[in-house]
Coordinates of C-alpha atoms and ligand atoms in Angstrom, one line a residue:
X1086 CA 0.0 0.0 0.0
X1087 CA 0.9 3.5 -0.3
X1088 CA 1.2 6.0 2.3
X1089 CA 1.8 9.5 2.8
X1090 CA 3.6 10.7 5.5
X1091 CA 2.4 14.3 7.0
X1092 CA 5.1 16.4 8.9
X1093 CA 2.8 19.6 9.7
X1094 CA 5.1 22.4 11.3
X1095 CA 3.4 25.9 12.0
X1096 CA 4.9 27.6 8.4
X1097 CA 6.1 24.6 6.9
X1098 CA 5.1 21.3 6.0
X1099 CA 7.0 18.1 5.1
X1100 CA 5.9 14.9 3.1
X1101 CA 6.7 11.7 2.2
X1102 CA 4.9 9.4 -0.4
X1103 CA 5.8 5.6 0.4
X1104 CA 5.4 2.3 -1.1
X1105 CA 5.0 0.2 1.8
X1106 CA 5.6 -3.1 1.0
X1107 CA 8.7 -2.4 -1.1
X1108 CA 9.3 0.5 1.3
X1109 CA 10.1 2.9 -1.7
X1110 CA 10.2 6.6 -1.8
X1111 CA 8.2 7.6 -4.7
X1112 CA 8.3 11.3 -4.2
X1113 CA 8.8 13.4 -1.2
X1114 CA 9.4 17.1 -1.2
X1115 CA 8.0 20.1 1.4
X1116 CA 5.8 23.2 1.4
X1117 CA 7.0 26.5 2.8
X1118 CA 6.7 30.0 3.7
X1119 CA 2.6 28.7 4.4
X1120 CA 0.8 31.8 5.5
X1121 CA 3.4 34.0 4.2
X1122 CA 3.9 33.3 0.3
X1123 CA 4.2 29.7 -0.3
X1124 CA 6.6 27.9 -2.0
X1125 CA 6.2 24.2 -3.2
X1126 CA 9.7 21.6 -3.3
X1127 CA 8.5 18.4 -5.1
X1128 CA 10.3 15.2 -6.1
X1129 CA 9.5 12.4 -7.6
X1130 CA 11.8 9.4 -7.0
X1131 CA 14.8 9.7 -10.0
X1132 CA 14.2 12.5 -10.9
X1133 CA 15.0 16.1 -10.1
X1134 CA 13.6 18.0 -7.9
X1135 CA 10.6 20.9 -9.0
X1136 CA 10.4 24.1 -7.1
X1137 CA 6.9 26.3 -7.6
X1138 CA 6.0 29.5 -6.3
X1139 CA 2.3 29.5 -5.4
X1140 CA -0.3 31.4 -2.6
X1141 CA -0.7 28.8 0.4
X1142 CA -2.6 31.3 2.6
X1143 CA -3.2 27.7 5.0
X1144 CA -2.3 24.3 5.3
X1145 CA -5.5 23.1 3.5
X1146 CA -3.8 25.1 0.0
X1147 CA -0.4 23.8 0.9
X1148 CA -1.7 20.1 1.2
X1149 CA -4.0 20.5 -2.3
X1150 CA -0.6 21.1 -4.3
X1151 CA 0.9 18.1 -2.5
X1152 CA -1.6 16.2 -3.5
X1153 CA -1.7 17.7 -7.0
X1154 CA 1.8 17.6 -7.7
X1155 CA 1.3 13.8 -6.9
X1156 CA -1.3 13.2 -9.1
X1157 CA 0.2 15.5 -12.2
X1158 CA 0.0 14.0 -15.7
X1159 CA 3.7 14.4 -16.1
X1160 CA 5.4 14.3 -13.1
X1161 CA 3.0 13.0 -10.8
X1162 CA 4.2 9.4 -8.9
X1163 CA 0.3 8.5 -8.8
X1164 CA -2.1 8.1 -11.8
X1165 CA -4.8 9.3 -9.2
X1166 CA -5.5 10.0 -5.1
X1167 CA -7.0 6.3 -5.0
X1168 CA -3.6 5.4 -4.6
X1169 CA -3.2 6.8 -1.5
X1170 CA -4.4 4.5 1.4
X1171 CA -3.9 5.7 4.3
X1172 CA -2.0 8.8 5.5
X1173 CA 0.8 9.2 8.6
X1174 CA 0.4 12.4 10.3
X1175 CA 3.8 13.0 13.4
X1176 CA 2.3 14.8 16.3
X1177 CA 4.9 16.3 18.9
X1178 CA 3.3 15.7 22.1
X1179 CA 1.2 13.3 22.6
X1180 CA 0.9 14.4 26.7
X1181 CA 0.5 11.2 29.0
X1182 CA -2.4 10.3 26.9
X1183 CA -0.6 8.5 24.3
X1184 CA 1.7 5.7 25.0
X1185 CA 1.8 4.6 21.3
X1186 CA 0.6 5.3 18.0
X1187 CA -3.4 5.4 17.1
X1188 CA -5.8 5.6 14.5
X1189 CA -7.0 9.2 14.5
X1190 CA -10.7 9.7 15.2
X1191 CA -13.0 12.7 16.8
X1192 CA -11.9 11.7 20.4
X1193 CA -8.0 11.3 19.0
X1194 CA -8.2 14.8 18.0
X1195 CA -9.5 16.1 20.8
X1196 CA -7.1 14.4 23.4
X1197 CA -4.4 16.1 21.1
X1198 CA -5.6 19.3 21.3
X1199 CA -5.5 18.9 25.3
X1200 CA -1.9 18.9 24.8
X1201 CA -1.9 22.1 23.1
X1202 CA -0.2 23.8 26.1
X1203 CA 2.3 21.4 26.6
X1204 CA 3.4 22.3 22.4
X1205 CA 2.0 25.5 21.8
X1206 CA 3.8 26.1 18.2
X1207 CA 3.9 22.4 17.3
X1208 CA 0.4 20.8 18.1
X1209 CA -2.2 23.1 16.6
X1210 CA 0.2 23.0 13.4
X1211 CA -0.6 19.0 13.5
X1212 CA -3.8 19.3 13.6
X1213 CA -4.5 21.9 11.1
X1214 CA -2.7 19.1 8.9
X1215 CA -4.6 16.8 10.1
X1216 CA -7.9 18.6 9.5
X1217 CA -6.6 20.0 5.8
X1218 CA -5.9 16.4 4.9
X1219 CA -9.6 15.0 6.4
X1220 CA -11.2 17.5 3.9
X1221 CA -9.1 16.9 1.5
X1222 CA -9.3 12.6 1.2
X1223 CA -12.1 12.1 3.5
X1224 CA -12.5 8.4 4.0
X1225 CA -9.0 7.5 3.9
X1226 CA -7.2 6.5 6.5
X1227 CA -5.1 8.1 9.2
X1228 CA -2.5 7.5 12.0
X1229 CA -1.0 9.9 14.7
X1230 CA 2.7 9.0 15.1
X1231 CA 4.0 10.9 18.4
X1232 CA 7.3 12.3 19.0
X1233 CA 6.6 11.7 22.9
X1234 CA 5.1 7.7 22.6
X1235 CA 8.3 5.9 22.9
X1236 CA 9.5 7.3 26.2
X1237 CA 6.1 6.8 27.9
X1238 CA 8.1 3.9 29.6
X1239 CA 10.0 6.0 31.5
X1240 CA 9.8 4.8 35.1
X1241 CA 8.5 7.7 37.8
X1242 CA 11.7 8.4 39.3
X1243 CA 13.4 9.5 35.2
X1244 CA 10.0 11.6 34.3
X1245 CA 10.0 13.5 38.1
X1246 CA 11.4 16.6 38.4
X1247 CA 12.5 17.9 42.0
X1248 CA 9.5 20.4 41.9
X1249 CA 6.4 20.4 43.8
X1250 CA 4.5 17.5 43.2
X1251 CA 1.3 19.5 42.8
X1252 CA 2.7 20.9 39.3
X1253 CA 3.4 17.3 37.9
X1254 CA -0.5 16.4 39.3
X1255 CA -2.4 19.7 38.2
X1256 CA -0.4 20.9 35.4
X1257 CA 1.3 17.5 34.1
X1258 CA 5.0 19.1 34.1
X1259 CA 7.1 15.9 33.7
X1260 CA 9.9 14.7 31.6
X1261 CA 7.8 13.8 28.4
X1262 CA 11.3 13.3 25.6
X1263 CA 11.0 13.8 22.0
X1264 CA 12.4 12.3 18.7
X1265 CA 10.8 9.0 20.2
X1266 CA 9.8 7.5 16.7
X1267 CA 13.7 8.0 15.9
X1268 CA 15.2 6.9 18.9
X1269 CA 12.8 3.9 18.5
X1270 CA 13.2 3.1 15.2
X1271 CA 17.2 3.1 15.8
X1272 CA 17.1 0.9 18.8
X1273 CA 15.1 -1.6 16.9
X1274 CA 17.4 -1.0 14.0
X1275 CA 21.0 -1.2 16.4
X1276 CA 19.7 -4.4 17.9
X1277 CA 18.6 -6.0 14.3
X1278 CA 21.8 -5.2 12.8
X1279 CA 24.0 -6.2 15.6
X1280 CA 22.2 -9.5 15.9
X1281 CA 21.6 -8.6 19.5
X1282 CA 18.0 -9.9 20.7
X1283 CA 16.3 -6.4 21.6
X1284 CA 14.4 -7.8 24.8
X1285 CA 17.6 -8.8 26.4
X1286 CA 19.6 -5.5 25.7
X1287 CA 20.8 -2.1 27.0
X1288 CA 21.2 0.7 23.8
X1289 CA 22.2 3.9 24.7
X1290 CA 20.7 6.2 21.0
X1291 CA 22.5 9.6 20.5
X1292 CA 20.5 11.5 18.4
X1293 CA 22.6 14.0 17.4
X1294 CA 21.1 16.7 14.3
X1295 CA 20.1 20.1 15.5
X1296 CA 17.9 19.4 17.9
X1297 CA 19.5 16.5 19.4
X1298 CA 18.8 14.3 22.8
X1299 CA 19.9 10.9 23.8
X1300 CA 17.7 8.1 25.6
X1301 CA 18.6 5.1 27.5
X1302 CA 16.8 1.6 26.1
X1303 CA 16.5 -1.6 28.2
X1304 CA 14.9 -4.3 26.4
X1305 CA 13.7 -2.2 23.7
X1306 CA 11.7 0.1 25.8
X1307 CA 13.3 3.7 27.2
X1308 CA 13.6 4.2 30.4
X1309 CA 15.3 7.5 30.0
X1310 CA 15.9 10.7 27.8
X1311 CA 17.5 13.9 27.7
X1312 CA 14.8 16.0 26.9
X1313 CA 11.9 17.3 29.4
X1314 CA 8.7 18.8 29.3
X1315 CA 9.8 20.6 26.0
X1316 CA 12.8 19.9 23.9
X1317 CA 15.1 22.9 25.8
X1318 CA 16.9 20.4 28.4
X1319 CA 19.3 17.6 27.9
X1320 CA 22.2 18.5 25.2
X1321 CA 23.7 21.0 23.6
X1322 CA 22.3 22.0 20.5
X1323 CA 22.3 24.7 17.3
X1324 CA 20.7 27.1 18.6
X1325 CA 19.6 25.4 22.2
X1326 CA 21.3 25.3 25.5
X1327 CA 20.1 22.4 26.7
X1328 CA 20.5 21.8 30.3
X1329 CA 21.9 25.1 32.2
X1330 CA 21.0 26.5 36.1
X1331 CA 18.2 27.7 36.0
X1332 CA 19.1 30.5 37.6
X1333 CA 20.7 31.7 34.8
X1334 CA 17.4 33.1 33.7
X1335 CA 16.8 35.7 36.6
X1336 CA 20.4 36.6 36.3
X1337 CA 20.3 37.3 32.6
X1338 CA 16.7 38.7 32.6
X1339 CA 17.7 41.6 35.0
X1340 CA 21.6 41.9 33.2
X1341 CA 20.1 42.4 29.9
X1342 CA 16.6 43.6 30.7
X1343 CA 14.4 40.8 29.4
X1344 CA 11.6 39.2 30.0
X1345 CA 10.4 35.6 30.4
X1346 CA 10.0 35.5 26.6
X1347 CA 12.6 37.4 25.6
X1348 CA 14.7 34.7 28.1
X1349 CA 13.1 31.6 26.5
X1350 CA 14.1 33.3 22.8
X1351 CA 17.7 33.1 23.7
X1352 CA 17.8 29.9 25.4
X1353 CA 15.5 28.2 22.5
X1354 CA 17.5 30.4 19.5
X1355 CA 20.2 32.2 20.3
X1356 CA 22.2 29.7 22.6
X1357 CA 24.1 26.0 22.0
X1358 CA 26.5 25.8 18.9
X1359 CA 25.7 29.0 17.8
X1360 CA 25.5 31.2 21.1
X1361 CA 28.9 29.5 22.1
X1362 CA 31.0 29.5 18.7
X1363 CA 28.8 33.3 17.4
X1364 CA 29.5 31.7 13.8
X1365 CA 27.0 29.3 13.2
X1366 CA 24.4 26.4 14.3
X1367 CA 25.6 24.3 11.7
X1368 CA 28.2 21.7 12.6
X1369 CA 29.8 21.7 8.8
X1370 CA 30.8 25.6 9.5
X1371 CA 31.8 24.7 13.5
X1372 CA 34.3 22.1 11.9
X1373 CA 35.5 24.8 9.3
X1374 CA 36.0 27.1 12.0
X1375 CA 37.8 24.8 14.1
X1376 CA 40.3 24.0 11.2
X1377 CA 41.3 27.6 11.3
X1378 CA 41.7 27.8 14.3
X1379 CA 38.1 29.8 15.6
X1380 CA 38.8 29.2 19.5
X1381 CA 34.9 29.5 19.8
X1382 CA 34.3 27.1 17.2
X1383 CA 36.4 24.8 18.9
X1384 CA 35.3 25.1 22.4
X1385 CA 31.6 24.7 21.3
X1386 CA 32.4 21.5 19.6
X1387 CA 34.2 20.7 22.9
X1388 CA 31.4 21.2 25.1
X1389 CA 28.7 19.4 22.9
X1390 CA 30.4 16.3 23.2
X1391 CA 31.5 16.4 26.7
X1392 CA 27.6 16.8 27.0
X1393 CA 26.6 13.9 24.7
X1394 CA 29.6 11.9 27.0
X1395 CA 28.2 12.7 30.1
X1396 CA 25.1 11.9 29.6
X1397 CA 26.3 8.4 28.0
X1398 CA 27.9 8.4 31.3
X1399 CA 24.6 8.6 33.3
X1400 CA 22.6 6.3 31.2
X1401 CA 25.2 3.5 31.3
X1402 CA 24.5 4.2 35.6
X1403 CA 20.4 4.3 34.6
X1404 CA 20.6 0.6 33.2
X1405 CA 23.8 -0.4 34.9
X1406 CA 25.3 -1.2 31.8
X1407 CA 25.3 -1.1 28.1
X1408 CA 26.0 -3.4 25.0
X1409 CA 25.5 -0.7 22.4
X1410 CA 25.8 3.2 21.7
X1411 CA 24.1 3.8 18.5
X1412 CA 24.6 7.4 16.9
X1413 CA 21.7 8.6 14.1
X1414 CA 20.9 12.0 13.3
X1415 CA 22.9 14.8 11.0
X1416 CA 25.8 15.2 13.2
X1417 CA 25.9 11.6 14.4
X1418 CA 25.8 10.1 11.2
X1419 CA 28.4 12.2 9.6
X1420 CA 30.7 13.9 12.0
X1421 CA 33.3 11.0 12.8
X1422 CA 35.2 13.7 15.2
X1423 CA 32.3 14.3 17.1
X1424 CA 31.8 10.2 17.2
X1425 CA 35.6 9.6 18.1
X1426 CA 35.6 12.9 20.7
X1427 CA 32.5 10.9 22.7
X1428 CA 33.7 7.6 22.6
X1429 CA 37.4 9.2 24.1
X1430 CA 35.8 9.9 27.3
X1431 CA 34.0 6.1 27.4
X1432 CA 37.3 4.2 28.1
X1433 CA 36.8 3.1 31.0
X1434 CA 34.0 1.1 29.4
X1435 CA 36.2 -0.9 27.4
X1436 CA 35.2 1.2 24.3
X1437 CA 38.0 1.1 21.6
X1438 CA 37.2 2.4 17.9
X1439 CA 37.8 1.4 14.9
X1440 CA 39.6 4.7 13.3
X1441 CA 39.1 3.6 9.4
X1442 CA 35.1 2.5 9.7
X1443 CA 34.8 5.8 12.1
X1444 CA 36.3 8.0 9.2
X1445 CA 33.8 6.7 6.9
X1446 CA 29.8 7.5 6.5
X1447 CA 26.6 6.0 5.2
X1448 CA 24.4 3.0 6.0
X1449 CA 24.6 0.8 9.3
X1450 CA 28.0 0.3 10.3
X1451 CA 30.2 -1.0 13.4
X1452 CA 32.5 1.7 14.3
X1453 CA 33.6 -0.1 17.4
X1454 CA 36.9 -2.2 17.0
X1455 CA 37.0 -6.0 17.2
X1456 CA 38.4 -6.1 21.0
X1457 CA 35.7 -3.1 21.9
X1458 CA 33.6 -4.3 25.2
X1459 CA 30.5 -2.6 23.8
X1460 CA 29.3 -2.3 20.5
X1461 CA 29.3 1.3 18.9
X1462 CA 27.5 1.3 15.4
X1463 CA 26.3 4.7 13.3
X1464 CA 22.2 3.3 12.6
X1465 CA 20.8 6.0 10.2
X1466 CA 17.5 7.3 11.4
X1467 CA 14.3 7.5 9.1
X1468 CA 11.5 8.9 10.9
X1469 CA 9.0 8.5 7.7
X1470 CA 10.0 5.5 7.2
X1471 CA 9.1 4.9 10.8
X1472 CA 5.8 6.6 10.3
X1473 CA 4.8 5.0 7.6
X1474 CA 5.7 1.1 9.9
X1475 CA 3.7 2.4 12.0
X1476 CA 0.6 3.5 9.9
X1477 CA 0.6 -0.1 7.9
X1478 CA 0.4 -1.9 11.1
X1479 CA -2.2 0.1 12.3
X1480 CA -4.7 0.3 8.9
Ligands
ADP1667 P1 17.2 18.4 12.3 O1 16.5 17.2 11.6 O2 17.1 18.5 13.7 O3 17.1 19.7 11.6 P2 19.6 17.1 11.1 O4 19.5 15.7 11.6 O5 19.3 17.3 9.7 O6 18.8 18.1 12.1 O7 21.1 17.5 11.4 C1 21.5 18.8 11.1 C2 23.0 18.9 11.6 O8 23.8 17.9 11.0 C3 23.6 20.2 11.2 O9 24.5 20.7 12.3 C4 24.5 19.8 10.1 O10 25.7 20.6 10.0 C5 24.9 18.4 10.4 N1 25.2 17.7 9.2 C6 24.4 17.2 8.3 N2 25.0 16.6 7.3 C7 26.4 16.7 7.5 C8 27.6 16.4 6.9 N3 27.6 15.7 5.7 N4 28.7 16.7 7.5 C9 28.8 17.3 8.6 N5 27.7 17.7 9.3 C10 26.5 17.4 8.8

């Protein structure tokens, strides 16, 4: 069957047109600038990629050209909209009400819109996809993959924060974790390709891209992660602090006069990689710097993996041990320095790496050497993919 896979953010919107049983792209592409302008990037698998300029005053616009440009005489990787049997919508924050992916109904979209507070920019951007695409193909299928399902394992004493227990009770402010259909799908993946049996095991997943967090996996289900109630916390990031005291924020507020917004703005855009280097979020320009010798380039490359090693550090203490450390993501799929930098600091694990198969990038590989007491392996992530599992076995 085919499905499409719905990434809804509040300007922007991904897609993904899969062949599930041969688990084919057949054309994926993205809308932006929704609300603004609109701009439409289509491809069809093999070929190159078509970039149109059209109004998309809402989502509902946005997702009619999607579906268009699928269906198009020439270009189109559908002959019509029959094709498409069931759709895969990723919601951020599924709250405590969803501990794994469901079939999206009336009562489906109204627990999600409950957790509007929790995501204000993310949620209501999901559902307006999900209501664009409900006009647009009624009667066809769809799922709600969420970013928060996986880590609703978590055990009590990972998801409680030292605060009053009232606001965890009245206001649900917990540890909730994101990137859960990636660090998922990577687990699964690390165990597969490592022949390790998954409900026997201890992966430790470093999602490293731009937003990036980590998460501790027992037996296939997580029993911590890095990030909290919102992604902020956990590790360094482009343009996030991650974890810092927070009271840093009363400090800075009265130093540079701001507010609790104008706080949250530099913590959530202005901070990590790029607050620390002042070049750029972008690892590819960090290791640029570095090279000539940018001493702010080089200590926020520094500090971002001392984070990522510490908190291996503290998730090999969560499970009291750990067969594998898998890294995915942008960074962790193609920065070997950042790979070899962590893994420097894991000695005393018996971690030793293999320098040539760390040098190189690309599918599943072991980057660990031979004698190595724990596994180390680069898994490539593939949320839509992931998705798109998830929707079949739901449909
Ligand atoms: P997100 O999905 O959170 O936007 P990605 O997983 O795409 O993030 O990762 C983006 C990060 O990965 C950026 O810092 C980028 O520089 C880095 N990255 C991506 N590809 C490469 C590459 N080939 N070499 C070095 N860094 C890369």
């Amino acid at each position: 069957m085919n499905v499409l896979v719905i990434n809804c953010g509040s300007s922007s919107l991904k897609y993904q047109l899969i062949n599930s049983d041969t688990e084919d792209v057949l054309a994926k592409g993205l809308c932006e600038r929704i609300g603004i302008d609109g701009r439409l990037v289509y491809q069809k698998a093999g070929c190159d990629k078509e970039i149109t300029e059209a109004a998309m005053p809402t989502h509902k616009e946005a997702i009619q050209m999607v579906l268009d440009a699928l269906v198009n005489d020439k270009t189109g990787a559908i002959k019509s909209l029959s094709e498409v049997n069931a759709v895969g919508h990723r919601i951020v924050h599924g709250g405590e009400k969803f501990a794994s992916s469901v079939v999206i109904t009336d009562e489906v979209l109204e627990a999600v819109a409950q957790c509007n507070d929790l995501a204000p920019l993310h949620n209501p951007a999901n559902l307006i996809g999900i209501n664009a695409c409900k006009e647009l193909m009624p009667g066809v299928p769809m799922v709600a993959v969420f970013d928060t399902a996986f880590h609703q394992t978590m055990p009590e004493k990972a998801y409680l924060y030292g605060l009053p227990y009232e606001y965890y009770e009245n206001y649900k402010v917990r540890r909730y974790g994101f990137h859960g259909t990636s660090h998922s799908f990577v687990s699964k993946e690390t165990a597969r390709f490592l022949g390790m049996d998954l409900e026997n095991s201890k992966i430790i997943v470093c999602h490293l891209g731009n937003g990036a967090s980590i998460s501790a996996v027992k037996d296939g289900k997580c029993v911590d992660t890095s990030m909290g109630l919102t992604p902020l916390e956990g590790l360094v990031m482009g343009t996030r602090s991650g974890d810092i005291d927070p009271a840093i924020m009363e400090y800075i507020a009265k130093k540079e006069d701001l507010d609790i917004a104008g706080v949250m703005n530099v913590l959530n855009k202005k901070s990590g990689l790029e607050g620390i280097s002042g070049l750029s979020s972008d690892f590819r320009d960090l290791t640029a710097g570095a090279k000539e010798g940018n001493k702010r380039a080089i200590a926020a490359i520094e500090v971002f993996c001392y984070r990522v090693a510490k908190y291996v550090g503290s998730y090999v203490a969560a499970m009291n041990g750990v067969d594998a450390i898998a890294f995915t993501a942008g960074i962790g799929e193609n920065v070997g320095l950042v790979r070899e930098k962590v893994c420097s600091y894991l000695g005393y694990l018996g971690i030793t790496l293999d320098a040539e198969a760390n040098a190189k990038s690309g599918d599943d590989c072991v980057i660990s050497a031979a004698d190595s007491k724990v596994k180390v392996a680069v898994i490539p992530t593939n949320e839509e993919l992931a998705i798109c599992r998830e929707t079949v076995a739901l449909v």
